Short mmCIF file of C-alpha atoms in Angstrom, two decimals:
data_model
loop_
_atom_site.label_atom_id
_atom_site.label_comp_id
_atom_site.label_asym_id
_atom_site.label_seq_id
_atom_site.Cartn_x
_atom_site.Cartn_y
_atom_site.Cartn_z
CA MET A 1 282.78 43.28 -122.46
CA ASN A 2 282.01 42.27 -126.07
CA LEU A 3 278.51 40.40 -125.30
CA LYS A 4 278.65 38.46 -128.28
CA ASN A 5 281.29 35.66 -126.26
CA ILE A 6 278.81 34.66 -124.08
CA LYS A 7 279.68 31.15 -125.03
CA HIS A 8 280.88 28.79 -121.29
CA ILE A 9 280.45 31.61 -119.40
CA VAL A 10 279.12 31.59 -116.73
CA PRO A 11 280.20 28.82 -113.19
CA ALA A 12 279.57 25.39 -112.73
CA ALA A 13 278.16 27.08 -109.38
CA ILE A 14 275.52 28.68 -111.24
CA LEU A 15 274.50 26.07 -113.68
CA LEU A 16 273.27 24.27 -110.35
CA LEU A 17 270.79 26.44 -109.98
CA SER A 18 268.89 26.21 -113.63
CA LEU A 19 265.23 26.19 -112.31
CA GLY A 20 263.00 22.91 -113.16
CA LEU A 21 259.64 23.22 -114.78
CA GLY A 22 257.20 24.08 -110.76
CA SER A 23 260.49 25.40 -109.38
CA CYS A 24 260.58 29.11 -109.96
CA VAL A 25 258.18 30.28 -106.68
CA ASN A 26 260.88 28.86 -104.83
CA ASP A 27 263.62 31.30 -106.41
CA LEU A 28 267.13 30.65 -105.66
CA ASP A 29 268.28 28.22 -102.96
CA VAL A 30 271.71 29.12 -102.70
CA THR A 31 273.31 26.76 -100.14
CA PRO A 32 275.27 24.25 -101.32
CA ILE A 33 274.91 20.53 -100.61
CA ASP A 34 278.78 20.12 -100.28
CA PRO A 35 280.17 23.08 -97.12
CA SER A 36 283.26 22.69 -99.37
CA THR A 37 281.48 23.55 -102.81
CA ASN A 38 282.88 27.22 -103.82
CA MET A 39 279.65 29.33 -104.98
CA THR A 40 281.73 32.42 -105.27
CA PRO A 41 280.39 33.26 -108.23
CA ASP A 42 282.22 35.64 -111.79
CA TYR A 43 280.35 38.44 -110.98
CA ASP A 44 280.96 39.79 -114.40
CA ALA A 45 280.15 36.03 -116.46
CA LEU A 46 276.26 36.86 -114.14
CA PHE A 47 275.70 40.04 -115.21
CA THR A 48 276.69 38.49 -118.88
CA LYS A 49 274.51 35.78 -118.34
CA CYS A 50 271.39 37.92 -117.17
CA TYR A 51 271.37 39.39 -120.93
CA ALA A 52 272.04 36.22 -122.53
CA ASN A 53 268.40 34.57 -121.00
CA MET A 54 267.41 36.18 -123.88
CA ALA A 55 269.93 35.47 -126.53
CA LEU A 56 270.25 32.35 -125.59
CA ALA A 57 268.74 29.09 -124.44
CA GLY A 58 272.10 27.67 -121.83
CA ASN A 59 275.39 27.77 -121.62
CA GLY A 60 276.15 25.47 -124.21
CA GLY A 61 275.23 26.75 -127.76
CA ALA A 62 272.07 25.67 -129.43
CA ASN A 63 272.94 21.69 -128.92
CA GLY A 64 273.86 22.09 -125.16
CA ASP A 65 272.34 22.68 -122.07
CA CYS A 66 269.14 24.25 -122.01
CA ASP A 67 269.10 26.45 -118.26
CA VAL A 68 264.84 25.97 -118.28
CA ASP A 69 264.00 21.73 -117.34
CA GLY A 70 262.14 19.22 -118.46
CA LEU A 71 262.35 21.26 -121.96
CA ASP A 72 264.17 21.59 -125.43
CA GLY A 73 266.15 24.53 -125.62
CA GLY A 74 263.99 25.48 -129.01
CA THR A 75 261.09 25.36 -127.55
CA THR A 76 261.47 28.26 -124.08
CA GLY A 77 263.32 30.49 -126.47
CA PHE A 78 262.88 34.27 -125.89
CA VAL A 79 262.35 35.35 -129.39
CA ARG A 80 260.93 32.46 -130.69
CA GLN A 81 258.46 31.71 -127.45
CA MET A 82 257.09 35.98 -127.97
CA PHE A 83 256.87 34.81 -131.73
CA ASN A 84 254.56 32.56 -131.14
CA ALA A 85 252.71 34.23 -128.02
CA ASN A 86 252.21 36.92 -129.41
CA GLU A 87 252.09 36.67 -133.64
CA LEU A 88 250.13 33.80 -134.14
CA THR A 89 247.87 33.74 -132.02
CA THR A 90 247.10 37.07 -133.72
CA ASP A 91 246.35 38.07 -137.26
CA GLU A 92 249.86 38.94 -139.10
CA ALA A 93 251.23 34.39 -138.53
CA ILE A 94 250.08 31.46 -138.56
CA CYS A 95 252.18 27.96 -138.75
CA ASN A 96 251.67 24.66 -139.87
CA TRP A 97 254.29 22.63 -138.06
CA GLY A 98 251.74 20.23 -135.89
CA ASP A 99 253.83 20.20 -132.58
CA GLU A 100 251.80 20.46 -129.63
CA GLY A 101 250.72 23.96 -128.82
CA ILE A 102 250.97 25.30 -132.13
CA PRO A 103 247.19 24.42 -133.15
CA ALA A 104 245.91 25.73 -129.81
CA PHE A 105 248.18 29.19 -131.02
CA ASN A 106 246.75 29.04 -134.51
CA PHE A 107 242.96 29.21 -133.50
CA ASN A 108 243.24 31.34 -129.70
CA GLN A 109 242.34 27.91 -127.49
CA TRP A 110 244.91 26.96 -125.14
CA GLY A 111 244.62 26.23 -121.76
CA ALA A 112 246.89 26.04 -118.16
CA SER A 113 248.92 22.84 -119.90
CA HIS A 114 250.00 24.53 -123.17
CA PRO A 115 254.31 23.67 -123.19
CA MET A 116 255.22 26.93 -124.99
CA LEU A 117 253.46 29.30 -122.55
CA LYS A 118 255.26 26.58 -120.06
CA GLY A 119 258.20 27.38 -122.04
CA PHE A 120 258.13 31.10 -122.76
CA TYR A 121 257.21 31.63 -118.54
CA TYR A 122 260.02 29.52 -117.12
CA ARG A 123 262.42 31.36 -119.52
CA LEU A 124 261.58 34.46 -117.90
CA TYR A 125 261.34 33.65 -114.74
CA PHE A 126 264.61 32.18 -114.96
CA GLY A 127 266.00 35.90 -115.98
CA VAL A 128 264.27 37.23 -113.08
CA THR A 129 265.72 34.49 -111.26
CA MET A 130 269.42 35.26 -112.39
CA CYS A 131 268.45 39.61 -111.93
CA ASN A 132 267.76 38.86 -107.95
CA PHE A 133 270.51 36.90 -107.45
CA TYR A 134 272.67 38.96 -108.99
CA LEU A 135 271.53 41.68 -107.21
CA ALA A 136 271.88 39.44 -104.00
CA GLU A 137 275.37 38.95 -104.46
CA ALA A 138 277.21 42.04 -106.20
CA ALA A 139 274.84 44.70 -106.61
CA GLU A 140 277.94 46.21 -104.73
CA TYR A 141 280.42 45.94 -107.04
CA ASP A 142 279.09 47.65 -110.29
CA ALA A 143 276.86 51.13 -110.13
CA THR A 144 276.15 50.42 -113.88
CA MET A 145 275.77 46.98 -114.06
CA THR A 146 273.67 46.58 -111.30
CA ALA A 147 271.03 49.19 -112.89
CA GLU A 148 271.17 47.26 -116.23
CA VAL A 149 270.62 44.31 -114.39
CA ARG A 150 267.45 46.03 -112.21
CA PHE A 151 266.73 46.85 -115.94
CA LEU A 152 266.34 43.43 -117.45
CA ARG A 153 264.86 42.29 -114.27
CA ALA A 154 261.99 44.48 -115.22
CA LEU A 155 262.06 43.90 -118.72
CA TYR A 156 261.47 40.75 -117.28
CA TYR A 157 258.49 41.12 -116.04
CA PHE A 158 257.10 43.48 -117.81
CA HIS A 159 256.99 40.54 -119.88
CA LEU A 160 255.54 38.52 -117.47
CA MET A 161 252.76 40.92 -116.52
CA ASP A 162 251.98 40.99 -120.04
CA CYS A 163 251.29 37.36 -120.42
CA PHE A 164 250.46 36.78 -117.80
CA GLY A 165 248.75 39.33 -115.69
CA ASN A 166 248.35 38.39 -112.09
CA ILE A 167 251.77 36.35 -111.30
CA PRO A 168 254.78 35.01 -109.03
CA PHE A 169 256.44 38.13 -107.79
CA LEU A 170 259.63 38.15 -106.07
CA THR A 171 263.15 40.71 -105.37
CA GLU A 172 265.27 38.53 -103.29
CA VAL A 173 266.82 35.82 -103.35
CA SER A 174 264.32 33.39 -101.54
CA PRO A 175 263.20 29.33 -101.09
CA ASN A 176 260.14 30.07 -99.77
CA ALA A 177 256.88 30.29 -102.19
CA ALA A 178 256.78 33.29 -104.12
CA PRO A 179 253.38 35.42 -103.02
CA GLN A 180 250.93 36.74 -106.23
CA ALA A 181 251.11 39.94 -106.88
CA THR A 182 248.19 41.45 -109.39
CA ARG A 183 249.05 43.34 -112.76
CA LYS A 184 248.86 47.15 -110.96
CA GLU A 185 251.31 45.99 -108.98
CA VAL A 186 254.16 45.07 -110.68
CA TYR A 187 253.13 48.22 -112.96
CA ASP A 188 253.92 50.30 -109.98
CA PHE A 189 256.90 48.06 -109.36
CA ILE A 190 258.03 48.95 -112.60
CA GLU A 191 258.02 52.42 -112.75
CA SER A 192 258.72 52.64 -109.54
CA GLU A 193 262.21 50.43 -110.75
CA LEU A 194 262.50 52.56 -113.32
CA ILE A 195 261.79 56.58 -111.65
CA GLY A 196 261.07 56.09 -109.06
CA GLU A 197 263.39 57.36 -106.06
CA ASN A 198 266.61 55.77 -106.36
CA GLY A 199 265.40 54.44 -109.80
CA CYS A 200 267.67 52.01 -112.14
CA ILE A 201 267.66 54.82 -115.03
CA ALA A 202 269.57 58.05 -113.68
CA SER A 203 272.11 55.30 -112.54
CA MET A 204 272.34 53.87 -116.76
CA LYS A 205 274.66 54.93 -119.09
CA ALA A 206 273.56 58.03 -121.02
CA PRO A 207 271.99 56.88 -124.88
CA LYS A 208 274.06 55.72 -127.42
CA SER A 209 277.51 55.28 -124.90
CA ASN A 210 276.99 52.72 -123.51
CA THR A 211 278.30 48.68 -124.92
CA TYR A 212 276.92 47.77 -128.09
CA GLY A 213 274.35 44.64 -127.00
CA ARG A 214 274.14 47.09 -122.93
CA ALA A 215 270.98 48.32 -121.89
CA ASP A 216 271.55 52.95 -122.04
CA GLN A 217 268.32 55.26 -120.68
CA ALA A 218 267.23 55.38 -123.76
CA ALA A 219 265.69 51.91 -123.04
CA GLY A 220 264.13 52.61 -119.73
CA TRP A 221 262.45 55.68 -121.45
CA MET A 222 261.09 53.03 -124.17
CA LEU A 223 260.30 50.16 -121.68
CA LEU A 224 258.97 53.35 -120.01
CA SER A 225 257.18 54.73 -122.80
CA ARG A 226 255.53 50.74 -123.89
CA LEU A 227 254.35 50.52 -119.90
CA TYR A 228 252.49 53.43 -120.56
CA LEU A 229 251.43 53.35 -123.62
CA ASN A 230 249.89 49.56 -121.95
CA ALA A 231 248.57 51.48 -118.81
CA GLU A 232 245.02 51.54 -119.48
CA VAL A 233 245.01 47.35 -119.73
CA TYR A 234 247.29 46.69 -116.41
CA THR A 235 245.38 49.04 -114.47
CA GLY A 236 242.07 51.24 -115.72
CA THR A 237 244.18 54.22 -115.80
CA ALA A 238 245.22 55.32 -118.88
CA GLN A 239 248.60 57.05 -119.01
CA TRP A 240 248.87 58.25 -122.91
CA GLU A 241 250.68 61.91 -121.59
CA LYS A 242 252.73 59.61 -119.91
CA ALA A 243 253.23 57.40 -122.83
CA ALA A 244 254.62 59.98 -125.74
CA GLU A 245 256.41 62.18 -122.67
CA TYR A 246 259.12 59.09 -122.37
CA ALA A 247 258.79 58.82 -126.28
CA ASP A 248 259.67 61.25 -127.10
CA LYS A 249 262.90 61.22 -124.61
CA VAL A 250 263.12 58.02 -127.12
CA MET A 251 263.32 60.01 -130.42
CA LYS A 252 265.20 62.62 -129.35
CA SER A 253 267.83 60.83 -127.67
CA GLY A 254 270.59 60.92 -130.44
CA TYR A 255 269.20 56.33 -132.08
CA ALA A 256 267.10 56.81 -134.75
CA LEU A 257 265.47 55.83 -137.90
CA HIS A 258 268.10 54.09 -139.98
CA LYS A 259 267.00 55.20 -143.50
CA THR A 260 270.74 55.05 -145.77
CA GLY A 261 270.06 51.72 -147.93
CA GLU A 262 273.06 49.72 -149.77
CA GLY A 263 273.03 47.53 -153.45
CA GLN A 264 269.96 45.84 -153.61
CA TRP A 265 268.90 46.62 -149.86
CA SER A 266 266.24 48.58 -148.15
CA ALA A 267 267.21 50.77 -145.66
CA TYR A 268 264.79 48.67 -143.91
CA GLN A 269 265.97 45.55 -145.04
CA MET A 270 268.96 46.27 -143.71
CA LEU A 271 267.23 46.62 -140.01
CA PHE A 272 266.68 42.13 -140.32
CA MET A 273 269.66 40.80 -141.71
CA GLY A 274 273.45 39.66 -140.93
CA ASN A 275 276.03 42.54 -139.93
CA ASN A 276 272.75 44.77 -139.31
CA GLY A 277 274.82 45.49 -136.07
CA GLU A 278 277.91 46.97 -138.24
CA ASN A 279 276.07 47.35 -141.16
CA GLY A 280 274.20 51.23 -140.03
CA ALA A 281 270.77 49.70 -138.59
CA GLN A 282 272.03 50.04 -135.75
CA VAL A 283 271.74 53.30 -134.52
CA GLU A 284 268.15 51.64 -135.11
CA ALA A 285 269.08 50.01 -132.02
CA ILE A 286 268.14 50.49 -128.58
CA LEU A 287 268.01 47.60 -126.82
CA PRO A 288 269.40 44.51 -129.61
CA LEU A 289 269.59 40.93 -128.50
CA LEU A 290 273.63 39.66 -130.52
CA GLN A 291 273.81 36.83 -132.61
CA ASP A 292 277.09 35.36 -134.06
CA GLY A 293 277.44 32.57 -136.23
CA ASN A 294 280.12 31.12 -134.06
CA THR A 295 279.52 31.70 -130.54
CA THR A 296 276.39 32.37 -129.78
CA THR A 297 273.90 29.19 -131.26
CA SER A 298 270.89 29.25 -130.53
CA TRP A 299 267.72 28.54 -132.50
CA GLY A 300 265.06 30.03 -130.84
CA THR A 301 265.74 33.33 -131.90
CA SER A 302 267.27 35.18 -134.71
CA LEU A 303 268.02 31.85 -136.45
CA PHE A 304 263.60 30.78 -135.87
CA LEU A 305 262.75 33.98 -137.48
CA MET A 306 264.45 33.26 -140.86
CA ALA A 307 264.37 29.31 -140.71
CA SER A 308 261.17 29.14 -139.81
CA THR A 309 258.93 31.89 -142.83
CA PHE A 310 261.33 29.85 -145.76
CA ASN A 311 261.57 26.27 -146.61
CA ASP A 312 263.72 25.79 -149.28
CA LYS A 313 262.38 26.45 -152.71
CA MET A 314 262.49 30.17 -151.68
CA THR A 315 265.16 30.66 -153.65
CA TYR A 316 265.36 34.98 -152.69
CA VAL A 317 269.32 35.67 -154.15
CA GLY A 318 270.10 33.53 -156.43
CA GLU A 319 269.87 30.03 -154.82
CA ALA A 320 270.28 30.61 -151.58
CA THR A 321 266.99 31.21 -148.85
CA ASN A 322 267.98 33.40 -145.83
CA GLY A 323 271.21 32.84 -146.08
CA THR A 324 272.28 29.68 -143.55
CA THR A 325 271.18 25.83 -144.05
CA GLU A 326 268.92 25.88 -142.77
CA ALA A 327 265.05 25.87 -144.47
CA TRP A 328 261.74 24.55 -142.06
CA GLY A 329 258.62 25.88 -144.25
CA GLY A 330 256.41 26.90 -141.07
CA ASN A 331 255.45 30.35 -140.46
CA ARG A 332 254.04 32.60 -142.90
CA CYS A 333 250.76 35.14 -143.27
CA ARG A 334 247.64 35.41 -143.13
CA PRO A 335 246.11 37.41 -145.84
CA ASP A 336 244.33 39.98 -143.15
CA LEU A 337 248.47 40.85 -142.86
CA VAL A 338 249.20 41.09 -146.39
CA LYS A 339 245.97 42.91 -147.32
CA LYS A 340 247.24 46.05 -145.43
CA PHE A 341 250.17 46.14 -147.71
CA PHE A 342 246.97 47.00 -150.59
CA PRO A 343 243.97 48.87 -149.65
CA ASN A 344 242.95 48.92 -152.87
CA GLY A 345 244.02 44.95 -153.90
CA GLY A 346 245.99 44.45 -156.33
CA ILE A 347 247.96 41.67 -154.67
CA PRO A 348 250.15 40.26 -157.66
CA GLU A 349 249.84 36.47 -157.34
CA ASP A 350 252.73 33.80 -157.37
CA THR A 351 255.73 36.14 -158.02
CA ASP A 352 258.42 36.11 -155.14
CA THR A 353 259.97 39.64 -152.37
CA TRP A 354 260.82 41.25 -155.39
CA GLY A 355 257.67 41.41 -156.73
CA VAL A 356 255.72 42.37 -154.42
CA LEU A 357 257.78 44.97 -153.12
CA LYS A 358 257.21 46.84 -156.76
CA ALA A 359 253.47 46.14 -156.77
CA ALA A 360 252.81 47.73 -153.17
CA LYS A 361 255.47 50.15 -153.24
CA ASP A 362 256.22 49.77 -149.90
CA ASP A 363 259.74 48.45 -148.92
CA ARG A 364 257.93 46.44 -145.61
CA ALA A 365 255.97 43.86 -147.48
CA LEU A 366 258.78 41.59 -147.75
CA PHE A 367 256.44 39.20 -148.47
CA TRP A 368 256.56 35.86 -150.93
CA GLY A 369 253.88 34.21 -153.29
CA LYS A 370 255.95 32.17 -155.66
CA GLY A 371 254.56 29.17 -155.71
CA HIS A 372 252.22 30.60 -152.50
CA THR A 373 247.78 30.98 -152.17
CA LEU A 374 247.25 34.63 -150.75
CA GLU A 375 244.61 33.55 -148.61
CA VAL A 376 245.03 30.22 -145.57
CA ASP A 377 242.00 27.31 -147.37
CA ASP A 378 244.87 24.44 -145.96
CA VAL A 379 246.46 25.45 -141.55
CA ALA A 380 248.50 22.40 -142.73
CA THR A 381 250.39 23.85 -145.34
CA PHE A 382 252.94 25.95 -146.01
CA GLU A 383 252.75 27.10 -148.89
CA SER A 384 248.95 28.64 -148.69
CA GLY A 385 249.16 31.60 -147.32
CA PHE A 386 252.35 34.01 -148.81
CA ALA A 387 255.96 33.68 -147.06
CA CYS A 388 257.40 36.03 -144.94
CA THR A 389 261.10 37.53 -145.84
CA LYS A 390 262.40 39.73 -143.85
CA PHE A 391 264.31 38.41 -141.47
CA THR A 392 267.59 36.66 -143.82
CA ASN A 393 271.53 36.28 -143.17
CA PHE A 394 272.57 37.59 -146.17
CA TYR A 395 275.01 40.97 -145.35
CA SER A 396 274.23 44.10 -147.29
CA ASP A 397 277.67 44.44 -148.63
CA GLY A 398 277.36 40.86 -150.25
CA SER A 399 279.94 40.06 -148.16
CA ALA A 400 280.02 35.96 -146.32
CA ALA A 401 278.19 35.65 -143.31
CA LYS A 402 280.44 33.20 -140.13
CA ASN A 403 278.63 30.59 -140.18
CA SER A 404 276.26 29.13 -142.98
CA GLN A 405 274.23 27.19 -140.92
CA PHE A 406 273.53 29.76 -137.80
CA CYS A 407 272.96 33.21 -138.22
CA ASP A 408 274.84 36.61 -137.57
CA THR A 409 271.84 38.92 -137.33
CA ASP A 410 270.99 40.69 -134.40
CA PHE A 411 267.35 40.54 -133.27
CA PHE A 412 266.34 44.51 -131.80
CA LEU A 413 264.03 44.03 -128.63
CA MET A 414 264.18 47.64 -129.43
CA ARG A 415 264.35 49.56 -132.40
CA ALA A 416 264.21 53.74 -132.38
CA ALA A 417 260.61 52.83 -134.37
CA GLU A 418 258.85 51.86 -131.77
CA ALA A 419 259.36 54.80 -130.13
CA TRP A 420 258.22 57.49 -133.27
CA LEU A 421 254.41 55.33 -133.92
CA THR A 422 253.85 55.28 -129.70
CA TYR A 423 254.54 58.92 -129.73
CA ALA A 424 252.35 59.30 -133.17
CA GLU A 425 248.68 57.12 -131.21
CA ALA A 426 249.65 58.77 -128.00
CA THR A 427 248.97 62.22 -128.57
CA ALA A 428 246.25 61.37 -131.70
CA ARG A 429 243.87 59.79 -128.26
CA LEU A 430 245.26 62.85 -126.27
CA ASN A 431 243.85 64.51 -130.01
CA GLY A 432 240.38 63.69 -129.96
CA GLY A 433 241.55 60.19 -132.01
CA THR A 434 243.45 61.89 -135.08
CA THR A 435 247.20 62.38 -134.82
CA THR A 436 248.52 65.88 -133.67
CA THR A 437 250.06 67.09 -137.17
CA GLU A 438 253.45 66.30 -134.46
CA GLY A 439 252.59 62.82 -134.73
CA ALA A 440 251.93 62.99 -138.66
CA ALA A 441 255.62 63.86 -139.04
CA ALA A 442 256.74 61.02 -136.59
CA ILE A 443 254.23 58.60 -138.74
CA ASN A 444 255.07 60.31 -142.04
CA GLU A 445 258.54 59.73 -141.16
CA ILE A 446 258.95 55.56 -141.08
CA ARG A 447 257.03 55.80 -144.29
CA SER A 448 259.07 57.79 -145.88
CA ARG A 449 261.99 55.59 -144.78
CA ALA A 450 259.95 52.61 -146.13
CA ASN A 451 259.61 54.67 -149.72
CA THR A 452 255.82 54.40 -149.35
CA THR A 453 253.12 57.50 -149.46
CA THR A 454 252.08 59.88 -146.24
CA LYS A 455 249.06 61.79 -145.08
CA ALA A 456 248.59 64.39 -143.07
CA SER A 457 246.69 62.94 -141.07
CA TYR A 458 245.45 59.84 -139.67
CA SER A 459 243.66 58.20 -137.71
CA LEU A 460 243.60 55.59 -135.15
CA ASN A 461 242.39 52.18 -136.50
CA GLU A 462 245.31 54.18 -139.47
CA ILE A 463 247.83 53.96 -136.66
CA LEU A 464 247.42 50.32 -135.54
CA ASP A 465 247.38 49.17 -139.48
CA GLU A 466 251.09 51.34 -139.19
CA TRP A 467 251.79 49.53 -136.28
CA SER A 468 251.43 46.43 -138.72
CA ARG A 469 253.20 47.58 -141.06
CA GLU A 470 256.07 48.65 -139.84
CA PHE A 471 256.55 45.95 -136.96
CA TYR A 472 254.95 42.92 -137.80
CA PHE A 473 256.94 39.25 -136.71
CA GLU A 474 258.93 41.42 -134.30
CA GLY A 475 255.91 39.64 -131.48
CA ARG A 476 254.03 42.84 -130.47
CA ARG A 477 251.58 42.31 -132.60
CA ARG A 478 248.64 40.78 -129.92
CA GLY A 479 249.58 44.16 -127.34
CA ASP A 480 248.22 46.27 -129.65
CA LEU A 481 245.18 44.76 -131.05
CA ILE A 482 244.19 43.80 -127.26
CA ARG A 483 245.19 47.93 -126.96
CA PHE A 484 242.28 48.30 -129.51
CA GLY A 485 239.73 46.23 -128.04
CA LYS A 486 240.38 43.32 -130.98
CA PHE A 487 241.89 41.15 -129.33
CA GLY A 488 239.49 38.57 -127.65
CA GLY A 489 235.86 39.64 -126.50
CA SER A 490 233.74 41.51 -128.71
CA SER A 491 234.70 42.47 -131.65
CA ASP A 492 233.83 44.07 -135.51
CA TYR A 493 237.71 42.62 -135.78
CA LYS A 494 237.81 39.01 -137.58
CA TRP A 495 240.86 37.26 -139.01
CA GLN A 496 241.62 34.27 -140.80
CA TRP A 497 240.82 31.81 -138.49
CA LYS A 498 240.68 33.72 -135.94
CA GLY A 499 239.74 32.24 -133.00
CA GLY A 500 239.38 28.42 -135.25
CA VAL A 501 237.43 29.32 -137.73
CA LYS A 502 238.15 30.90 -141.44
CA GLU A 503 236.23 33.66 -141.28
CA GLY A 504 237.27 34.18 -137.87
CA THR A 505 235.72 34.59 -135.19
CA ASN A 506 235.48 36.28 -131.96
CA PHE A 507 236.52 34.41 -128.65
CA ASN A 508 236.42 35.41 -125.00
CA ALA A 509 237.65 38.05 -123.66
CA ASN A 510 239.56 35.65 -120.54
CA LEU A 511 242.05 35.11 -123.81
CA ASN A 512 243.11 38.63 -123.44
CA ILE A 513 246.12 37.51 -120.30
CA PHE A 514 247.72 33.39 -121.19
CA ALA A 515 246.77 31.08 -118.44
CA ILE A 516 249.17 30.60 -115.41
CA PRO A 517 251.00 27.30 -115.58
CA ASP A 518 249.35 24.52 -114.23
CA THR A 519 252.95 23.24 -112.96
CA ASP A 520 253.16 26.52 -110.73
CA LEU A 521 249.48 26.22 -109.57
CA ASN A 522 249.91 23.13 -108.36
CA ALA A 523 253.52 23.95 -106.36
CA ASN A 524 252.47 27.48 -105.35
CA PRO A 525 249.41 27.23 -102.32
CA ASN A 526 249.63 31.03 -103.27
CA LEU A 527 248.70 31.38 -106.72
CA LYS A 528 245.27 31.78 -108.43
CA GLN A 529 244.51 31.52 -111.31
CA ASN A 530 242.87 33.38 -113.97
CA PRO A 531 240.48 34.03 -114.89
CA GLY A 532 238.48 31.60 -117.42
CA TYR A 533 240.94 28.81 -116.91
#
C-alpha cells in the first residue's frame, strides 16, 4: 500500500463519523439513521485513515473537509498542535501571531478553553476513535495491520496521557460516556498493549521490513523507550533500565543515523528536506508521516514547520525561501536555543544560515540572523529573534519539488537519534548522573554526524542541552524539560519570556499537564478537571 496516496480514501459512511467538539467522550455510535445505508467500510482505507489522521486534516486535502468539527484543518493539524504545545511553551520557540491561543502558549498562561489545545485533544481522540472502529470491524482482516492499528492507538493515547494527564479512556466503540483513567492506568495500558500477553509488537513486522511510512517493531520499541524514559513523571517510579533496554533494541535494529551529506547540504539538513524519503535520510526514519505536494496537501504538517518559520526576505538558496511559495513569518527562536550552540559566545550578527553554521561549527545550527536580532525584545515582530531554517522543501540533489506551494517533506515523528540520546540519558541516570562509556559514545556519534566537537563524558544538564540541539522544533521539548524538573514549578532554569516576563519567571507546576477542555467536561459527567485549573 502506498501511503503517499491518501487523499479521498475513506468511504462516505466513514466520513459521517467525524467527531464534534464535545463528542469524543461518546466515541462512535455507528447505527445508521437509514437502515438501508451501507455501513460496510473499506478495511484498507480505514487502516490508512488511522495513519493519515496524523498527516492530514481530513479527506479533502488542505482546503477540504476537516475530521474535527468546529475548527479549521490547520488548527487541528497533529504536527502543528504538537509543535505549539511542546515548543512555543518552552525555551526553543516563540510566535508573533495574534491568533487566539498563541500568546497563552508563548507566556505559559493557558486554561481549559484554549482553542488550539482543544484542536490537539480532539485530533488525538479522532485517531483513537478510528483505531477503535478498525479493531471493532476488521480485527480479523489482517494480523499485521491489526497489530499496527493497536500500536497507533497506543501512540495516540501516549500523547493524550503525556499532555492531558487523567483522560477519557475507551478501547471499543461505544455510545456511552467514557470513564476517566488515571495517568498510571493509561501508562499500564500502553505498556501491556505493546508487550503484555498478546502484545501487538510481536505481531508487527520486523524492523525495516515494512512499507516506508508504516510502523514496524522498532517503532514499538521506540514508543516503549519513550514511555519508560518518562515513567517517573507519569507514575512516580523511574524505569531507566527499561528505557535503556528498548533504546538499545532500536539502536541494533538496522535503523541508523544518516551520516552522508550531498552537495552543499549536510547529512543533518537532509533529514528535513523535500526528498528525505528517498535521499538516504530514510535510514533514520522509524515512523515518518508522509507528505506529497500533489496528493497529501496539508497546512498543519511539514508545510506548517517551514512556512511558519520563514518570511519572504529569507533567500536561503539563491532567491528561494524554503522551496515553497508559503512564507508566513511567525515562529522563530528564543535566544536560549541559539545560545546552546554558542556556549562561549561569538554569535554572529546579521548573517544568513550559512554564516551561522560556520560560526557555530555544528551542522545543526540552522538559524537565520540576517535582518534579525538575537534577543526577542518585541514578541509581536518576526525579526525579533533569529529565524529557524531547519525545514525546507528543497531536494538535496537539486531537482525540483512536485508542487511549488505544498511540500514533499516527510515529518519524521520517530527517528533513530532519539534512541541514541535515550540510551545515553537513561544509562547516565543509572550511573550517578554522568554518561557511561557507551552512553558517551552514543552522544558522540550524534555530535560527529553534526561535525562538531566530542567529549569523553557528559553530565545530565549537558544531555538536556543535547536533546535541544538535536531535536529543536520537532515537538518534544516540553516533555524533556518536565523530566529534568525545569518546566513548571520552582526551578532555577529561566528562559526569555517564560511565564510572560521577558527575563523569565517561574509558573505553577500544575501547568506541567494541560487542562481537559471545558467542552468535554461539560459533555461528560465522568470527567474531573486536572488540578489547578
